[in-house]
XYZ file of C-alpha atoms in Angstrom:
581
model
C 102.398 1.828 -2.052
C 98.753 2.823 -1.892
C 97.967 4.777 1.267
C 95.337 3.254 3.509
C 94.411 6.624 4.887
C 91.486 8.326 3.260
C 92.350 11.419 5.258
C 95.668 11.697 3.452
C 93.571 12.247 0.330
C 91.359 14.750 2.077
C 94.199 16.562 3.788
C 91.885 17.436 6.641
C 93.861 16.321 9.642
C 97.204 14.909 10.672
C 97.549 11.182 11.238
C 100.749 11.716 13.156
C 99.619 13.881 16.034
C 96.628 13.719 18.336
C 95.838 17.379 17.748
C 92.090 17.749 17.772
C 90.754 18.397 14.288
C 87.337 19.529 13.126
C 85.338 16.287 12.850
C 82.291 18.098 11.488
C 84.214 19.275 8.433
C 85.786 15.846 8.044
C 82.405 14.098 8.278
C 80.923 16.535 5.759
C 83.677 15.771 3.272
C 83.670 12.049 3.997
C 79.954 11.583 3.443
C 79.998 13.767 0.326
C 82.614 11.494 -1.237
C 81.738 8.177 0.377
C 77.941 8.006 -0.064
C 78.127 7.577 -3.870
C 80.922 5.012 -3.429
C 78.995 3.105 -0.772
C 75.872 3.130 -2.922
C 77.718 1.799 -5.958
C 79.450 -0.923 -3.952
C 76.282 -1.966 -2.147
C 74.422 -2.382 -5.442
C 77.395 -4.297 -6.853
C 76.630 -6.988 -4.272
C 73.016 -7.618 -5.350
C 72.221 -10.187 -8.044
C 71.929 -10.749 -10.848
C 73.423 -7.600 -12.338
C 75.708 -6.370 -9.558
C 79.324 -6.053 -10.610
C 80.513 -8.334 -7.790
C 77.524 -10.681 -7.540
C 78.139 -13.058 -10.428
C 76.176 -16.252 -9.846
C 73.651 -14.631 -7.527
C 70.043 -15.006 -8.584
C 67.769 -11.951 -8.938
C 67.159 -10.149 -5.667
C 69.878 -12.046 -3.799
C 72.054 -9.855 -1.561
C 75.502 -11.352 -1.096
C 77.274 -10.625 2.182
C 80.600 -10.123 0.421
C 82.281 -11.310 -2.780
C 85.069 -12.768 -0.630
C 85.437 -16.513 -1.303
C 88.335 -17.306 1.025
C 89.806 -16.094 4.285
C 86.872 -15.776 4.931
C 84.292 -17.203 2.557
C 81.325 -14.831 2.758
C 79.850 -15.548 -0.661
C 76.462 -16.403 0.806
C 73.227 -14.588 1.479
C 72.292 -14.130 5.124
C 68.631 -13.370 5.843
C 69.597 -10.828 8.519
C 72.181 -8.948 6.462
C 70.073 -9.039 3.300
C 67.029 -7.687 5.124
C 68.953 -4.826 6.737
C 70.467 -3.927 3.378
C 67.139 -4.167 1.569
C 65.446 -1.982 4.184
C 67.987 0.676 3.272
C 67.326 0.169 -0.443
C 63.560 0.416 0.091
C 63.882 3.550 2.204
C 66.059 5.204 -0.443
C 63.624 4.272 -3.202
C 60.678 5.666 -1.249
C 62.595 8.899 -0.655
C 62.733 9.252 -4.463
C 66.511 8.981 -4.464
C 66.688 6.394 -7.260
C 63.725 4.958 -9.194
C 65.873 2.120 -10.542
C 65.908 0.583 -7.063
C 62.298 -0.544 -7.477
C 63.270 -3.477 -9.679
C 65.762 -4.662 -7.054
C 63.063 -4.576 -4.386
C 60.647 -6.446 -6.597
C 63.281 -9.120 -7.261
C 64.018 -9.433 -3.538
C 60.476 -10.338 -2.470
C 59.988 -13.434 -4.683
C 63.533 -14.566 -3.860
C 62.636 -14.485 -0.166
C 59.340 -16.228 -0.831
C 61.297 -19.048 -2.477
C 63.752 -19.289 0.430
C 60.909 -19.494 2.937
C 59.669 -22.688 1.288
C 63.107 -24.286 0.976
C 63.909 -27.308 3.157
C 67.141 -26.654 5.031
C 69.068 -27.857 8.093
C 66.809 -25.799 10.411
C 63.661 -27.420 9.032
C 61.019 -26.621 6.471
C 58.438 -23.863 6.326
C 56.359 -25.504 9.087
C 59.147 -26.958 11.238
C 61.341 -23.931 11.931
C 63.121 -23.573 8.599
C 62.625 -19.812 8.571
C 65.285 -19.643 11.288
C 67.968 -20.848 8.882
C 70.526 -18.018 8.799
C 72.233 -18.311 5.417
C 71.918 -19.830 1.959
C 74.008 -20.260 -1.134
C 73.650 -17.406 -3.621
C 71.892 -19.691 -6.123
C 69.155 -20.120 -3.484
C 70.104 -23.651 -2.510
C 70.499 -24.571 1.155
C 73.818 -24.283 2.941
C 74.187 -27.626 4.698
C 77.442 -27.189 6.606
C 77.716 -26.829 10.363
C 76.636 -23.390 11.575
C 75.100 -21.519 14.505
C 71.446 -22.215 13.872
C 68.677 -21.306 14.250
C 68.942 -17.517 14.213
C 65.646 -15.817 14.963
C 66.376 -12.236 13.880
C 66.134 -12.871 10.126
C 62.353 -13.336 9.803
C 61.399 -10.196 11.797
C 63.970 -8.079 9.954
C 62.667 -9.333 6.623
C 59.088 -8.598 7.699
C 60.046 -5.036 8.706
C 61.675 -4.376 5.340
C 58.869 -5.818 3.228
C 56.081 -4.201 5.287
C 57.667 -0.856 4.454
C 57.301 -1.572 0.757
C 53.871 -3.177 1.138
C 52.505 -0.011 2.745
C 53.806 1.915 -0.250
C 51.996 -0.476 -2.591
C 48.757 0.070 -0.681
C 49.310 3.839 -0.717
C 49.667 3.714 -4.502
C 46.556 1.624 -5.128
C 47.982 -1.877 -5.550
C 46.098 -3.997 -2.970
C 45.922 -7.032 -5.264
C 49.709 -7.233 -5.521
C 49.980 -6.962 -1.742
C 47.393 -9.607 -0.917
C 48.458 -12.098 -3.575
C 52.244 -11.815 -3.548
C 53.578 -9.750 -0.656
C 51.360 -10.444 2.340
C 51.979 -14.238 2.258
C 55.724 -13.607 2.669
C 55.189 -11.139 5.506
C 52.702 -13.386 7.287
C 55.042 -16.382 7.356
C 57.734 -14.273 8.993
C 55.337 -12.723 11.497
C 53.851 -16.102 12.384
C 57.342 -17.516 12.918
C 58.263 -14.550 15.115
C 55.055 -14.794 17.152
C 55.626 -18.518 17.685
C 59.339 -18.587 18.479
C 60.164 -15.259 20.132
C 60.399 -16.915 23.543
C 62.715 -19.647 22.257
C 66.452 -19.048 22.282
C 68.635 -18.988 19.186
C 72.036 -17.748 18.079
C 72.795 -14.037 18.287
C 73.540 -11.785 15.329
C 77.250 -12.648 15.582
C 76.304 -16.344 15.292
C 78.281 -17.306 18.383
C 76.034 -17.375 21.454
C 72.804 -19.347 21.789
C 70.667 -17.551 24.350
C 68.197 -14.704 24.543
C 69.631 -11.712 22.681
C 68.704 -8.038 23.029
C 68.982 -7.265 19.319
C 66.740 -10.183 18.426
C 64.121 -9.381 21.071
C 64.005 -5.700 20.130
C 63.645 -6.482 16.425
C 60.968 -9.106 17.113
C 58.974 -6.559 19.113
C 59.140 -3.982 16.329
C 58.197 -6.523 13.646
C 55.100 -7.689 15.496
C 54.012 -4.115 16.223
C 54.328 -3.176 12.568
C 52.839 -6.492 11.520
C 49.804 -5.972 13.723
C 49.183 -2.516 12.281
C 49.589 -3.844 8.753
C 47.295 -6.827 9.382
C 44.662 -4.415 10.649
C 45.084 -2.239 7.564
C 44.384 -5.140 5.191
C 41.362 -6.369 7.154
C 42.904 -9.104 9.327
C 41.750 -8.013 12.828
C 42.197 -11.418 14.474
C 45.789 -11.646 13.324
C 46.361 -8.051 14.378
C 45.206 -8.845 17.916
C 47.382 -11.946 18.022
C 50.487 -10.046 16.906
C 49.783 -7.179 19.310
C 49.482 -9.646 22.177
C 52.826 -11.240 21.451
C 54.402 -7.809 20.946
C 53.232 -6.878 24.445
C 54.728 -10.078 25.788
C 58.071 -9.312 24.165
C 58.031 -5.758 25.541
C 57.501 -7.182 29.014
C 60.292 -9.682 28.333
C 62.629 -6.865 27.253
C 61.966 -4.806 30.378
C 61.114 -7.165 33.189
C 61.468 -10.866 32.534
C 65.083 -11.009 31.402
C 67.962 -9.013 32.826
C 68.898 -7.130 29.687
C 69.266 -3.864 31.585
C 72.112 -3.861 34.122
C 71.198 -1.010 36.478
C 74.291 -1.215 38.662
C 76.694 -0.751 35.746
C 74.452 1.168 33.360
C 74.509 -0.990 30.258
C 72.356 -3.386 28.258
C 73.413 -6.999 28.639
C 73.251 -8.045 25.012
C 73.136 -11.814 25.538
C 71.834 -13.693 28.550
C 74.346 -16.481 27.891
C 77.832 -16.825 26.498
C 79.924 -16.093 29.568
C 80.945 -12.571 28.511
C 80.266 -9.185 30.089
C 77.385 -8.556 27.697
C 78.805 -5.186 26.606
C 78.297 -5.550 22.880
C 77.477 -3.636 19.688
C 74.401 -5.879 19.590
C 72.703 -3.333 21.880
C 73.694 -0.293 19.798
C 72.403 -1.962 16.637
C 69.217 -2.938 18.443
C 68.601 0.675 19.440
C 69.199 2.241 16.005
C 67.186 -0.390 14.146
C 64.195 0.140 16.419
C 64.434 3.944 16.292
C 61.040 5.630 16.220
C 61.260 9.447 16.445
C 57.612 9.606 17.488
C 58.586 7.796 20.706
C 60.990 10.565 21.717
C 63.534 9.470 24.286
C 61.402 6.659 25.659
C 63.427 4.115 27.693
C 60.677 1.479 27.375
C 61.861 0.641 23.867
C 65.457 1.794 24.505
C 65.164 4.665 22.029
C 68.570 6.097 20.985
C 68.251 9.254 23.124
C 66.798 7.459 26.159
C 68.856 7.631 29.309
C 69.453 3.874 29.229
C 70.616 3.859 25.606
C 72.987 6.801 26.176
C 74.431 5.256 29.330
C 74.849 1.993 27.452
C 76.623 3.771 24.589
C 79.196 5.276 26.955
C 79.927 1.925 28.592
C 80.196 0.258 25.186
C 82.565 2.853 23.687
C 84.737 2.972 26.805
C 85.214 -0.794 26.595
C 87.399 -0.278 23.501
C 89.556 2.628 24.603
C 92.350 0.541 26.087
C 92.274 -2.630 23.959
C 92.972 -1.258 20.482
C 96.382 0.396 20.007
C 94.910 2.745 17.377
C 92.793 4.200 20.202
C 95.689 4.789 22.595
C 96.117 8.377 23.698
C 92.609 9.430 22.716
C 91.041 11.586 25.446
C 88.171 9.937 27.286
C 85.611 12.368 25.872
C 86.519 11.677 22.250
C 85.302 8.928 19.948
C 87.350 5.824 19.227
C 87.190 2.811 16.926
C 84.792 0.178 18.249
C 84.247 -3.502 17.567
C 81.684 -6.144 18.367
C 82.673 -6.738 21.998
C 85.867 -6.461 24.008
C 86.407 -10.221 24.346
C 86.230 -10.761 20.572
C 88.878 -13.071 19.099
C 87.481 -13.495 15.577
C 90.336 -12.647 13.213
C 92.192 -11.465 16.297
C 89.428 -9.157 17.532
C 89.487 -5.863 15.641
C 87.323 -2.763 15.116
C 84.464 -3.003 12.610
C 83.341 -0.266 10.265
C 79.648 -0.982 10.836
C 79.857 -0.942 14.631
C 81.768 2.349 14.667
C 79.193 3.812 12.281
C 76.391 2.509 14.501
C 77.727 4.516 17.459
C 77.599 7.654 15.322
C 74.118 6.821 14.065
C 72.712 6.438 17.560
C 73.910 9.946 18.371
C 72.545 11.382 15.124
C 69.181 9.828 16.005
C 69.346 11.401 19.456
C 70.160 14.819 18.010
C 67.203 14.535 15.639
C 64.766 13.897 18.480
C 66.141 16.652 20.696
C 65.638 19.101 17.842
C 62.110 17.828 17.232
C 61.005 18.026 20.858
C 62.935 21.201 21.722
C 64.680 19.924 24.845
C 66.931 17.236 26.223
C 66.782 15.529 29.571
C 69.655 14.485 31.805
C 68.792 11.805 34.360
C 70.847 10.057 36.985
C 71.178 7.178 34.518
C 72.512 9.302 31.626
C 74.515 11.700 33.802
C 77.867 9.985 33.173
C 77.290 10.192 29.423
C 76.604 13.947 29.487
C 79.410 14.700 31.950
C 81.886 13.617 29.293
C 81.107 16.977 27.697
C 80.211 19.184 30.688
C 81.439 17.967 34.058
C 79.207 20.439 35.897
C 75.895 19.395 34.343
C 73.202 18.218 36.731
C 70.117 16.048 36.215
C 67.312 18.086 34.746
C 65.429 19.091 31.623
C 67.122 21.670 29.401
C 65.147 23.557 26.758
C 66.655 24.500 23.431
C 66.813 28.105 24.582
C 69.238 27.297 27.394
C 73.011 27.528 27.282
C 73.331 24.003 28.694
C 71.265 22.610 25.816
C 73.469 24.413 23.303
C 76.679 23.163 24.911
C 75.525 19.564 25.186
C 73.942 19.395 21.751
C 77.042 20.805 20.050
C 79.311 18.470 22.017
C 77.248 15.415 21.115
C 77.232 16.433 17.434
C 80.996 16.800 17.579
C 81.295 13.431 19.350
C 79.107 11.722 16.742
C 81.161 13.103 13.867
C 84.343 11.943 15.573
C 83.236 8.337 15.001
C 82.956 9.148 11.293
C 86.372 10.789 11.490
C 87.743 7.482 12.801
C 86.139 5.591 9.915
C 87.481 8.151 7.426
C 90.966 7.718 8.836
C 90.922 4.001 8.054
C 88.963 3.993 4.804
C 91.179 3.195 1.796
C 91.495 5.855 -0.890
C 89.168 3.958 -3.227
C 86.420 4.045 -0.585
C 86.163 0.260 -0.325
C 85.010 -1.067 3.043
C 85.908 -4.463 4.422
C 84.385 -5.977 7.531
C 87.106 -4.893 9.964
C 90.243 -2.759 10.237
C 93.389 -3.708 12.115
C 93.540 -2.781 15.785
C 97.178 -1.637 15.434
C 97.597 -0.373 11.871
C 94.053 0.349 10.686
C 94.561 -1.838 7.616
C 91.304 -3.366 6.279
C 90.774 -6.963 7.357
C 88.531 -9.966 6.842
C 85.799 -9.966 4.180
C 86.289 -7.380 1.446
C 83.459 -5.184 0.202
C 81.131 -6.153 3.054
C 77.632 -5.137 2.007
C 76.563 -4.346 5.567
C 79.548 -1.994 5.959
C 78.363 0.032 2.989
C 74.777 0.029 4.266
C 75.961 1.318 7.649
C 77.510 4.392 6.018
C 74.305 5.109 4.115
C 72.046 4.807 7.168
C 74.403 6.936 9.277
C 74.398 9.603 6.564
C 70.590 9.583 6.396
C 70.358 10.046 10.164
C 72.952 12.836 10.111
C 71.029 14.533 7.310
C 67.874 14.548 9.431
C 65.882 12.004 7.428
C 62.958 11.190 9.725
C 62.001 7.509 9.572
C 58.398 6.381 9.541
C 56.977 5.594 12.977
C 56.475 1.924 13.774
C 54.206 2.464 16.784
C 56.667 2.742 19.680
C 55.139 5.933 21.066
C 53.272 5.711 24.355
C 53.800 2.006 24.957
C 53.447 0.711 28.490
C 55.040 -2.418 29.873
C 52.331 -4.938 30.799
C 51.980 -5.503 34.522
C 52.264 -9.247 34.019
C 54.662 -10.996 31.670
C 53.315 -13.938 29.719
C 55.457 -16.372 27.834
C 54.515 -17.812 24.493
C 55.330 -21.376 25.410
C 55.996 -23.553 22.372
C 54.320 -26.985 22.709
C 56.780 -29.729 23.557
C 57.217 -33.271 22.334
C 59.041 -36.204 23.917
C 61.888 -37.555 21.832
C 63.644 -40.731 22.973
C 67.162 -41.228 21.701
C 68.198 -44.860 21.615
C 71.673 -45.936 20.519
C 73.314 -49.340 20.436
C 76.844 -48.963 21.784
C 79.342 -51.418 23.238
C 81.364 -49.905 26.074
C 84.199 -50.861 28.390
C 84.104 -50.587 32.157
C 83.956 -46.917 33.225
C 82.712 -45.664 29.873
C 79.345 -43.943 29.452
C 77.363 -42.617 26.499
C 76.127 -39.025 26.322
C 74.182 -36.920 23.837
C 74.610 -33.345 22.634
C 73.416 -31.349 19.650
C 72.510 -28.102 17.964
C 69.616 -26.832 20.133
C 69.219 -25.799 23.756
C 67.466 -29.024 24.690
C 70.545 -30.909 23.466
C 72.971 -28.540 25.218
C 74.267 -26.716 22.156
C 77.148 -29.058 21.331
C 78.610 -28.835 24.816
C 80.406 -32.064 25.842
C 80.614 -30.785 29.419
C 76.833 -30.383 29.668
C 75.898 -33.324 27.450
C 72.902 -35.453 28.437
C 73.690 -38.799 30.064
C 72.013 -41.875 28.584
C 70.806 -44.759 30.700
C 72.371 -48.208 30.233
C 69.512 -50.118 31.899
C 68.855 -51.965 28.598
C 72.552 -52.405 27.721
C 73.897 -52.417 25.032
C 71.033 -50.042 24.227
C 71.525 -46.619 25.805
C 68.519 -44.294 26.095
C 67.462 -40.832 27.133
C 64.156 -39.002 26.633
C 64.334 -35.272 25.934
C 61.571 -32.660 25.793
C 62.007 -30.742 22.522
C 59.761 -28.066 21.001
C 57.423 -29.552 18.412
C 58.329 -29.370 14.723
C 61.994 -28.628 15.426
C 64.828 -29.766 13.169
C 68.101 -30.485 14.960
C 71.535 -32.029 14.554
C 73.147 -34.246 17.169
C 75.888 -36.725 18.036
C 76.559 -39.263 20.718
C 79.791 -38.999 22.668
C 81.655 -41.513 24.784
C 83.107 -40.322 28.088
C 85.937 -42.432 29.455
C 86.807 -43.028 33.062
C 89.700 -40.564 32.897
C 87.330 -37.807 31.760
C 88.388 -37.807 28.113
C 85.735 -37.601 25.394
C 85.373 -39.514 22.128
C 82.949 -38.135 19.560
C 81.090 -40.196 17.008
C 82.444 -39.963 13.483
C 81.146 -37.340 11.049
C 78.757 -36.241 9.676
C 76.392 -34.908 12.299
C 73.162 -36.843 12.643
C 69.962 -34.910 11.915
C 66.317 -35.429 12.772
C 63.235 -33.498 13.851
C 60.700 -33.602 16.644
C 57.093 -34.541 15.849
C 54.253 -32.069 15.565
C 52.713 -33.612 18.667
C 53.109 -36.590 20.958
C 56.354 -38.567 21.136
C 58.979 -40.166 18.926
C 61.813 -42.669 19.263
C 65.046 -42.398 17.272
C 67.008 -45.644 16.944
C 70.729 -45.362 16.189
C 73.926 -47.373 16.360
C 77.261 -45.953 17.500
C 79.592 -45.115 14.642
């Protein structure tokens, strides 16, 4: 039987005992072998020529070739954009010239998707928030957590990176005619909807989400600088203004930071603790080495981000049997969040790699600035490695700096050691690995898993990313929302009822209570048998909905399938007339 333990192949440490091995040597060997494998497998998942992407059109990044248990043979805007950002970065580092054609296929594919009518709307009514599509670039019309507002800013970030390269190499016509229109649509969507809730990156909670807010802020900052570069000063000012508003939102207007417990609350809704890989991913994907350890943008080496990392990692120490017996100052396998039940709730390769990457980013900045700082907020993080350390600033010439830096490097590589332990011998990476056995689980050959290994390796190797303008930012003294104009939508349904029965309404957006029968909107029976309710809904918003019947005993009867769908007007009011079915 094929061993599931990559470390058996390496022969670098025992899987039977908890004897502490040398994670630095293991990480060195793992990356040396795994980076070419991850690269090959990532490219295999990009159409049309990828070995596992049959049926995908040019430039389409499939999430996974898995078609059942689960079916991930789709393209998600978020995942595709994160993967393509990695591809673009590698191309611009002169690692592989053949990647250029993939990038240049990706941009027109995204331009086509932007214009495609879908369940979230069209290009002017919120359709850019549609999270996933079929790999032949047709809309996915099944029920899903929509809209998701992280896709457009992530796509803008990736394409702006390439667009700057095109300008640097004397191709302004290509940028203005073909690339800028794609970027602008995403930036305009982000500027308009950043203050409107949507589903988080795990597609489960509809609320404000740290990852989404952080990515939106970065996209508008980069977008403003790019707009200025191509002679669009009015747009640049508009994007900068909304970026400032988001920064204020991140720091002051929403309780993302939990000061009493020292972690970032990843979602403002959902009923969970909020301790979530969402926050780790938000920090590493908004890393700007020019900003140092700035807590304003939750940079990876900031005291808040380090405190948050400790709380996040510790949340998994006692829930996964494969972590049992690991000392509290050593790395463990991590998942999305402790309450996770998807596929039974297991560790993920990409989240464990993200923990390592945050630490590699921190190490890079400490080396660049020549010191590290311990504050009362980050003290618990650093005392994992030196229980006598005190708050203060430690220069790179001090013994404390040497001890802490070496311990953090060791700690970071331990996360890679964990991944190596549960990587199959062929180097393939699924979405998850079993909490008890370490066996790969869920979607096979997950593209994002491969990308996470490549970005962690780049950070470990000291590849300095381009600044996106996070340095020296100040939180505005007054937070301003970007209120989306509202329209009045009257829902009117003809329904015969018995004594004690009432008609309610729920649907796919916040205004319709996100499919919650408990919080569904009550309709008035004053014009019986016509039941009515008027709801304020953001203009130009596509939504799905159903009426439900609540009986006197509290039981609920839903209308028959499929879900109804409609959209709010661009202004004014609208009445929707239905009959119970």
